[in-house]
Amino acid sequence: VRWIRSRSFPIHDAAGTVYRLAGICEDITEAKLQDLSIRRLSRIHRVLSGTNSAIVRIHERDELLDEACRIAVEEGGFPIAWVAMQQADNAGARCVASRGIDADTLAQLDVYLGNRRNEQWDAARGALESRRPVMISNLSKHLEDAGPVSHKAVELGYGTVISLPLMPNG
């Protein structure tokens, strides 16, 4: 994909009738990519800054996680954010905070995360199992192995999912 800026103006004949257009085109791809990178970094900075501020002022875990999801969606511009807590018996996980997810998808997510025997493998399951960030950058190509949130993201027109494990006390 190339971004092109074009400018043109009419050329008139002696009678004042436009008989052609003259113009110039400029490839602005590099400048556009730099602008997109700056916007992405600014968005991430807003999320990190807002989350750090929430950590300082909010001392109750569930309220903090809910606020982190709100910040990611409302200030960071991410379409969906959710936090799942691994269950004590390590049998799966359950969603404890979310934004941008409808009730039906959230219910499907809880069933999906709660079933350790689920054969599907996606970014959420991968992050829970490996305890490392997992990113799927071309989501539409991985849907047969994806969970309900990934399907919802593609339905909404998004193509990338990242799951980040939060591990207090190591």
Short mmCIF file of C-alpha atoms in Angstrom, two decimals:
data_model
loop_
_atom_site.label_atom_id
_atom_site.label_comp_id
_atom_site.label_asym_id
_atom_site.label_seq_id
_atom_site.Cartn_x
_atom_site.Cartn_y
_atom_site.Cartn_z
CA VAL A 1 0.00 0.00 0.00
CA ARG A 2 1.29 3.43 -0.93
CA TRP A 3 -0.12 6.77 0.19
CA ILE A 4 -0.13 9.39 -2.53
CA ARG A 5 -0.89 13.09 -2.16
CA SER A 6 -2.08 14.66 -5.37
CA ARG A 7 -2.85 18.23 -6.29
CA SER A 8 -4.29 19.42 -9.54
CA PHE A 9 -5.62 22.56 -11.15
CA PRO A 10 -7.55 23.28 -14.33
CA ILE A 11 -5.98 24.70 -17.47
CA HIS A 12 -8.32 27.00 -19.41
CA ASP A 13 -8.26 27.81 -23.08
CA ALA A 14 -8.66 31.37 -24.44
CA ALA A 15 -12.45 31.10 -24.15
CA GLY A 16 -12.16 30.16 -20.46
CA THR A 17 -13.16 26.52 -20.95
CA VAL A 18 -11.25 23.90 -19.01
CA TYR A 19 -9.49 21.71 -21.52
CA ARG A 20 -7.14 19.77 -19.23
CA LEU A 21 -5.96 19.33 -15.68
CA ALA A 22 -2.37 19.70 -14.57
CA GLY A 23 -1.06 18.39 -11.32
CA ILE A 24 1.57 16.73 -9.27
CA CYS A 25 1.63 13.59 -7.16
CA GLU A 26 3.88 12.86 -4.22
CA ASP A 27 4.50 9.56 -2.44
CA ILE A 28 3.91 10.28 1.26
CA THR A 29 4.01 6.65 2.44
CA GLU A 30 7.01 7.12 4.73
CA ALA A 31 5.50 10.17 6.45
CA LYS A 32 2.14 8.36 6.83
CA LEU A 33 3.81 5.29 8.38
CA GLN A 34 5.71 7.51 10.83
CA ASP A 35 2.47 9.30 11.75
CA LEU A 36 0.71 5.96 12.34
CA SER A 37 3.61 4.78 14.49
CA ILE A 38 3.50 7.97 16.59
CA ARG A 39 -0.26 7.61 17.02
CA ARG A 40 0.12 3.97 18.09
CA LEU A 41 2.84 4.85 20.59
CA SER A 42 0.78 7.76 21.94
CA ARG A 43 -2.18 5.44 22.40
CA ILE A 44 -0.04 2.93 24.29
CA HIS A 45 1.40 5.75 26.41
CA ARG A 46 -2.13 6.91 27.33
CA VAL A 47 -3.05 3.38 28.40
CA LEU A 48 0.12 2.91 30.45
CA SER A 49 -0.14 6.33 32.04
CA GLY A 50 -3.82 5.86 32.89
CA THR A 51 -3.20 2.38 34.28
CA ASN A 52 -0.28 3.59 36.42
CA SER A 53 -2.48 6.37 37.78
CA ALA A 54 -5.22 3.83 38.57
CA ILE A 55 -2.73 1.60 40.40
CA VAL A 56 -1.80 4.51 42.68
CA ARG A 57 -5.37 5.53 43.54
CA ILE A 58 -7.32 2.22 43.46
CA HIS A 59 -6.52 -0.40 46.09
CA GLU A 60 -9.26 -2.97 45.44
CA ARG A 61 -8.24 -5.57 42.82
CA ASP A 62 -11.55 -6.00 40.94
CA GLU A 63 -12.09 -2.24 40.72
CA LEU A 64 -8.52 -1.78 39.45
CA LEU A 65 -8.94 -4.46 36.77
CA ASP A 66 -12.24 -2.95 35.65
CA GLU A 67 -10.61 0.49 35.43
CA ALA A 68 -7.71 -0.95 33.40
CA CYS A 69 -10.21 -2.38 30.89
CA ARG A 70 -12.04 0.95 30.73
CA ILE A 71 -8.78 2.81 30.10
CA ALA A 72 -7.74 0.40 27.34
CA VAL A 73 -11.05 0.79 25.50
CA GLU A 74 -12.02 4.41 26.17
CA GLU A 75 -8.61 6.09 26.26
CA GLY A 76 -6.50 3.61 24.30
CA GLY A 77 -8.98 3.08 21.50
CA PHE A 78 -8.85 -0.70 21.73
CA PRO A 79 -12.19 -2.29 20.78
CA ILE A 80 -12.18 -5.00 23.46
CA ALA A 81 -10.33 -5.45 26.74
CA TRP A 82 -10.85 -8.13 29.35
CA VAL A 83 -9.08 -9.75 32.27
CA ALA A 84 -9.43 -13.41 33.22
CA MET A 85 -8.34 -14.79 36.56
CA GLN A 86 -6.88 -18.28 36.70
CA GLN A 87 -8.90 -20.45 39.09
CA ALA A 88 -7.24 -21.69 42.27
CA ASP A 89 -7.49 -25.33 41.25
CA ASN A 90 -5.81 -24.45 37.92
CA ALA A 91 -8.84 -25.93 36.14
CA GLY A 92 -9.24 -22.91 33.91
CA ALA A 93 -10.03 -19.23 34.27
CA ARG A 94 -12.97 -16.87 34.54
CA CYS A 95 -13.44 -13.33 33.28
CA VAL A 96 -13.35 -10.78 36.13
CA ALA A 97 -13.36 -7.48 34.20
CA SER A 98 -14.18 -6.40 30.66
CA ARG A 99 -15.11 -3.58 28.29
CA GLY A 100 -16.37 -3.75 24.72
CA ILE A 101 -17.82 -7.27 25.03
CA ASP A 102 -21.53 -7.98 24.86
CA ALA A 103 -23.13 -10.26 27.49
CA ASP A 104 -23.47 -13.25 25.13
CA THR A 105 -19.82 -13.18 24.09
CA LEU A 106 -18.78 -12.72 27.72
CA ALA A 107 -20.79 -15.81 28.72
CA GLN A 108 -19.18 -17.81 25.90
CA LEU A 109 -15.76 -16.57 27.02
CA ASP A 110 -16.31 -17.79 30.59
CA VAL A 111 -17.37 -21.24 29.37
CA TYR A 112 -14.39 -21.36 27.01
CA LEU A 113 -11.85 -20.28 29.65
CA GLY A 114 -13.36 -22.52 32.31
CA ASN A 115 -12.93 -25.71 30.33
CA ARG A 116 -9.32 -26.92 30.55
CA ARG A 117 -10.18 -29.82 28.27
CA ASN A 118 -11.06 -27.38 25.49
CA GLU A 119 -8.97 -28.34 22.47
CA GLN A 120 -9.03 -24.83 21.04
CA TRP A 121 -5.89 -22.77 21.37
CA ASP A 122 -5.82 -19.02 20.96
CA ALA A 123 -3.99 -16.01 22.39
CA ALA A 124 -5.86 -16.13 25.72
CA ARG A 125 -5.25 -19.82 26.30
CA GLY A 126 -1.65 -19.45 25.10
CA ALA A 127 -0.92 -16.64 27.56
CA LEU A 128 -2.49 -18.60 30.43
CA GLU A 129 -0.51 -21.74 29.65
CA SER A 130 2.86 -20.20 28.76
CA ARG A 131 2.71 -17.21 31.15
CA ARG A 132 4.08 -15.11 28.28
CA PRO A 133 2.52 -12.52 25.98
CA VAL A 134 0.88 -14.09 22.94
CA MET A 135 -0.05 -12.12 19.83
CA ILE A 136 -1.94 -13.25 16.75
CA SER A 137 -1.41 -10.64 14.06
CA ASN A 138 -3.58 -12.13 11.32
CA LEU A 139 -6.57 -13.30 13.30
CA SER A 140 -8.78 -14.25 10.37
CA LYS A 141 -6.32 -17.00 9.39
CA HIS A 142 -6.48 -18.58 12.88
CA LEU A 143 -10.22 -18.65 13.53
CA GLU A 144 -10.67 -22.42 13.48
CA ASP A 145 -8.53 -22.60 16.63
CA ALA A 146 -9.86 -19.40 18.22
CA GLY A 147 -12.14 -18.68 21.13
CA PRO A 148 -15.27 -16.50 21.22
CA VAL A 149 -13.53 -13.15 21.73
CA SER A 150 -11.31 -13.72 18.70
CA HIS A 151 -14.40 -14.51 16.60
CA LYS A 152 -16.10 -11.37 17.92
CA ALA A 153 -13.00 -9.26 17.10
CA VAL A 154 -13.00 -10.49 13.49
CA GLU A 155 -16.76 -9.92 13.27
CA LEU A 156 -16.13 -6.30 14.33
CA GLY A 157 -13.41 -5.91 11.67
CA TYR A 158 -10.28 -6.26 13.80
CA GLY A 159 -7.34 -8.42 12.79
CA THR A 160 -4.96 -8.59 15.76
CA VAL A 161 -5.29 -10.00 19.27
CA ILE A 162 -2.75 -9.83 22.07
CA SER A 163 -2.99 -11.50 25.45
CA LEU A 164 -0.72 -10.36 28.28
CA PRO A 165 -0.42 -12.46 31.43
CA LEU A 166 -0.49 -10.52 34.71
CA MET A 167 1.46 -12.37 37.36
CA PRO A 168 1.49 -10.78 40.81
CA ASN A 169 4.20 -12.08 43.13
CA GLY A 170 6.10 -13.76 40.33
#
